[in-house]
Short mmCIF file of C-alpha atoms in Angstrom, two decimals:
data_model
loop_
_atom_site.label_atom_id
_atom_site.label_comp_id
_atom_site.label_asym_id
_atom_site.label_seq_id
_atom_site.Cartn_x
_atom_site.Cartn_y
_atom_site.Cartn_z
CA ALA A 244 103.87 93.62 75.76
CA GLN A 245 102.42 90.80 78.01
CA SER A 246 100.68 87.88 77.54
CA VAL A 247 99.15 85.54 78.77
CA THR A 248 97.45 82.22 76.95
CA GLN A 249 94.95 80.04 78.76
CA PRO A 250 94.20 77.10 76.45
CA ASP A 251 91.03 75.96 77.40
CA ILE A 252 88.36 77.78 77.12
CA HIS A 253 85.79 75.47 79.07
CA ILE A 254 86.87 71.90 81.21
CA THR A 255 84.14 69.85 83.32
CA VAL A 256 85.51 67.02 85.57
CA SER A 257 83.75 65.30 88.47
CA GLU A 258 83.69 66.11 91.65
CA GLY A 259 86.19 65.14 93.43
CA ALA A 260 88.28 64.87 90.48
CA SER A 261 92.20 66.21 90.51
CA LEU A 262 91.78 70.02 88.58
CA GLU A 263 94.84 71.74 86.42
CA LEU A 264 94.64 74.38 84.33
CA ARG A 265 97.43 75.86 82.42
CA CYS A 266 98.67 78.74 82.01
CA ASN A 267 101.04 80.32 79.57
CA TYR A 268 102.45 84.19 79.79
CA SER A 269 104.84 85.92 77.51
CA TYR A 270 107.65 88.09 78.95
CA GLY A 271 111.32 88.85 78.75
CA ALA A 272 112.05 89.39 82.76
CA THR A 273 110.29 87.72 85.65
CA PRO A 274 106.56 88.37 85.83
CA TYR A 275 104.55 88.99 88.99
CA LEU A 276 102.06 86.44 88.13
CA PHE A 277 98.09 86.02 90.08
CA TRP A 278 94.79 83.74 89.46
CA TYR A 279 91.35 84.26 90.06
CA VAL A 280 88.34 82.99 89.71
CA GLN A 281 84.39 84.95 88.91
CA SER A 282 81.02 83.28 89.87
CA PRO A 283 78.61 84.14 87.65
CA GLY A 284 77.44 88.19 88.34
CA GLN A 285 80.82 88.21 90.38
CA GLY A 286 83.94 90.07 91.18
CA LEU A 287 86.79 88.53 90.54
CA GLN A 288 88.80 86.63 93.83
CA LEU A 289 92.04 86.48 94.61
CA LEU A 290 93.10 82.79 94.46
CA LEU A 291 96.61 83.01 95.26
CA LYS A 292 100.26 85.21 92.99
CA TYR A 293 103.76 85.05 92.53
CA PHE A 294 106.60 87.59 93.02
CA SER A 295 109.22 85.15 93.76
CA GLY A 296 111.08 82.60 95.51
CA ASP A 297 109.45 79.23 95.96
CA THR A 298 108.78 78.19 92.44
CA LEU A 299 104.71 76.41 94.21
CA VAL A 300 102.12 78.88 95.02
CA GLN A 301 99.56 77.97 97.50
CA GLY A 302 97.03 79.72 97.47
CA ILE A 303 93.00 79.50 99.57
CA LYS A 304 90.23 76.95 98.63
CA GLY A 305 92.80 74.42 98.78
CA PHE A 306 94.79 75.21 95.19
CA GLU A 307 98.40 75.87 94.30
CA ALA A 308 100.16 77.04 91.35
CA GLU A 309 103.44 76.07 90.43
CA PHE A 310 105.98 78.37 87.98
CA LYS A 311 107.51 77.20 85.68
CA ARG A 312 110.09 78.94 83.81
CA SER A 313 111.86 76.73 80.95
CA GLN A 314 108.11 76.96 80.27
CA SER A 315 106.49 80.10 80.96
CA SER A 316 103.90 78.65 82.72
CA PHE A 317 101.41 79.07 85.47
CA ASN A 318 99.55 75.91 85.84
CA LEU A 319 96.82 76.20 88.60
CA ARG A 320 96.36 72.31 90.34
CA LYS A 321 93.85 71.13 93.30
CA PRO A 322 93.59 67.73 93.53
CA SER A 323 90.28 66.63 94.79
CA VAL A 324 87.26 69.44 93.15
CA HIS A 325 84.21 70.73 94.92
CA TRP A 326 80.98 71.35 93.44
CA SER A 327 81.96 75.12 94.25
CA ASP A 328 84.43 75.69 92.31
CA ALA A 329 82.64 75.55 89.48
CA ALA A 330 82.71 79.39 87.96
CA GLU A 331 85.38 81.11 85.68
CA TYR A 332 88.92 81.60 85.95
CA PHE A 333 91.65 84.21 84.84
CA CYS A 334 95.18 83.92 84.81
CA ALA A 335 96.93 87.51 84.22
CA VAL A 336 99.96 89.11 84.95
CA GLY A 337 101.87 91.65 85.86
CA ALA A 338 104.60 92.99 84.17
CA ALA A 339 106.99 94.72 86.77
CA GLY A 340 107.63 97.86 84.55
CA SER A 341 103.68 98.74 85.57
CA ALA A 342 102.47 95.93 87.50
CA ARG A 343 98.94 97.68 88.09
CA GLN A 344 98.44 97.20 84.41
CA LEU A 345 97.20 93.29 84.26
CA THR A 346 97.43 91.29 81.42
CA PHE A 347 94.21 88.55 81.71
CA GLY A 348 94.10 85.49 79.77
CA SER A 349 90.75 84.68 78.61
CA GLY A 350 89.72 82.74 80.88
CA THR A 351 88.80 78.78 82.08
CA GLN A 352 85.25 77.84 82.18
CA LEU A 353 85.21 75.54 84.85
CA THR A 354 82.67 72.96 84.54
CA VAL A 355 81.89 70.18 87.84
CA LEU A 356 79.74 67.36 87.59
CA PRO A 357 78.62 65.50 90.53
CA ASP B 24 89.21 93.96 105.18
CA THR B 25 90.13 93.73 101.98
CA GLU B 26 86.64 94.83 100.54
CA VAL B 27 85.51 96.48 97.86
CA THR B 28 81.95 97.93 97.41
CA GLN B 29 80.31 99.36 94.46
CA THR B 30 77.27 100.52 94.41
CA PRO B 31 74.87 100.17 92.39
CA LYS B 32 74.69 96.78 91.95
CA HIS B 33 72.08 97.22 88.92
CA LEU B 34 71.42 99.73 86.34
CA VAL B 35 69.90 100.14 83.38
CA MET B 36 70.27 103.48 81.28
CA GLY B 37 68.33 105.51 78.37
CA MET B 38 71.22 106.21 76.06
CA THR B 39 70.43 110.21 76.94
CA ASN B 40 70.68 109.44 80.73
CA LYS B 41 72.91 110.62 83.17
CA LYS B 42 74.42 109.00 85.39
CA SER B 43 77.46 107.30 88.48
CA LEU B 44 78.79 104.46 89.55
CA LYS B 45 80.59 104.58 92.62
CA CYS B 46 83.62 102.87 94.01
CA GLU B 47 84.71 102.62 98.05
CA GLN B 48 87.77 101.20 100.19
CA HIS B 49 88.88 101.19 102.70
CA MET B 50 92.06 100.06 102.65
CA GLY B 51 94.41 102.38 102.11
CA HIS B 52 95.45 101.29 98.63
CA ARG B 53 96.34 104.69 97.04
CA ALA B 54 95.61 102.65 93.02
CA MET B 55 92.59 102.69 91.66
CA TYR B 56 90.96 100.72 88.77
CA TRP B 57 87.68 100.69 86.56
CA TYR B 58 87.72 98.03 84.23
CA LYS B 59 85.37 96.60 81.63
CA GLN B 60 83.64 93.49 81.68
CA LYS B 61 81.54 91.99 78.35
CA ALA B 62 80.17 88.65 79.28
CA LYS B 63 82.54 85.54 78.38
CA LYS B 64 85.11 87.93 78.46
CA PRO B 65 88.47 88.59 80.51
CA PRO B 66 88.52 91.92 82.74
CA GLU B 67 89.51 94.94 80.40
CA LEU B 68 91.05 98.25 81.88
CA MET B 69 89.85 101.54 80.89
CA PHE B 70 91.62 103.94 83.71
CA VAL B 71 93.63 104.20 86.75
CA TYR B 72 94.43 106.25 89.36
CA SER B 73 98.06 106.14 91.35
CA TYR B 74 97.27 108.54 94.53
CA GLU B 75 94.12 110.37 93.43
CA LYS B 76 95.61 111.11 89.51
CA LEU B 77 94.81 109.51 86.73
CA SER B 78 97.90 108.12 85.41
CA ILE B 79 95.92 105.67 83.40
CA ASN B 80 93.67 106.40 80.64
CA GLU B 81 92.96 103.07 77.72
CA SER B 82 91.75 104.92 75.15
CA VAL B 83 88.15 105.34 77.00
CA PRO B 84 85.13 106.83 75.06
CA SER B 85 85.29 110.47 76.43
CA ARG B 86 81.40 109.27 77.69
CA PHE B 87 83.03 107.68 80.06
CA SER B 88 84.56 110.45 82.80
CA PRO B 89 86.46 108.88 85.86
CA GLU B 90 86.45 110.68 89.26
CA CYS B 91 88.68 110.03 92.32
CA PRO B 92 87.07 113.12 95.16
CA ASN B 93 89.15 111.44 97.93
CA SER B 94 91.44 107.86 98.07
CA SER B 95 89.23 105.69 99.39
CA LEU B 96 86.46 106.93 97.06
CA LEU B 97 85.64 106.37 92.45
CA ASN B 98 83.31 107.07 90.57
CA LEU B 99 82.45 107.09 87.01
CA HIS B 100 80.31 109.35 85.36
CA LEU B 101 78.23 107.71 82.37
CA HIS B 102 76.67 110.09 79.07
CA ALA B 103 75.31 109.80 76.62
CA LEU B 104 76.07 105.36 76.61
CA GLN B 105 75.96 103.43 73.68
CA PRO B 106 73.73 99.66 74.19
CA GLU B 107 77.62 98.42 73.20
CA ASP B 108 78.19 99.83 76.50
CA SER B 109 76.08 97.98 78.58
CA ALA B 110 78.55 94.77 81.02
CA LEU B 111 79.30 94.08 84.46
CA TYR B 112 81.61 97.69 86.20
CA LEU B 113 84.37 96.34 88.29
CA CYS B 114 86.35 98.49 90.46
CA ALA B 115 90.06 97.54 92.01
CA SER B 116 92.00 99.16 94.23
CA SER B 117 95.72 97.72 95.49
CA GLN B 118 99.02 99.39 96.96
CA ALA B 119 100.62 101.82 94.73
CA ALA B 120 103.92 99.85 94.25
CA VAL B 121 104.97 97.19 91.70
CA GLY B 122 102.96 94.24 91.93
CA GLU B 123 100.41 94.78 94.04
CA THR B 124 97.38 92.43 94.28
CA GLN B 125 94.22 94.04 92.42
CA TYR B 126 90.71 93.85 95.21
CA PHE B 127 87.95 94.33 93.08
CA GLY B 128 84.47 94.40 94.19
CA PRO B 129 81.14 92.50 93.28
CA GLY B 130 80.99 94.88 90.30
CA THR B 131 78.05 96.72 88.92
CA ARG B 132 76.00 94.89 86.02
CA LEU B 133 74.83 97.95 83.24
CA LEU B 134 72.80 97.78 80.39
CA VAL B 135 71.96 100.49 78.47
CA LEU B 136 68.76 100.83 75.98
#
């Protein structure tokens, strides 16, 4: 079975600073990887996804993520954080055999300081 | 249009009440999902419908009863809930193929008194 680890429960950055949120997955084959963002009391919005091909994936709102098979990682990055980026971020993995079942990480809460 | 709508936005119910949550999508997706999310936790999968048939039930108590009347609608019928069932209930939909992205609705915030 697949699993996802987001090592950082809470990250605080200053507005304009760069951001990296970590995600490590466990799965025997090539996984389907997703990053979602959730504002308080809202649903989840897809930021980006990786299925195959180029390991550097561009998403919405200026986010990107890099798939590193050797490190089983799919870290999310943004070069300059905006105050509106404050939210909860979830990494998720779907397995090839049952990709409709997403396994979510525990989430990283991002706080942005003015 | 990648919108999934859910009604109501908020629901307060007593433990003896019967209520229903509704989810709708018009993206032509043939897979639909119910998730439960407690505060500060990731979503937990409850049910998956594929081509209007229940394909996954993650050992959810029978006081939660899903229904998929057609390819655009998904309901979750609630009866005799417990206070610990208070949570955000999220609906999602996707194409019914491997690796397809799930699109989430805004959720229904449920409080059981």
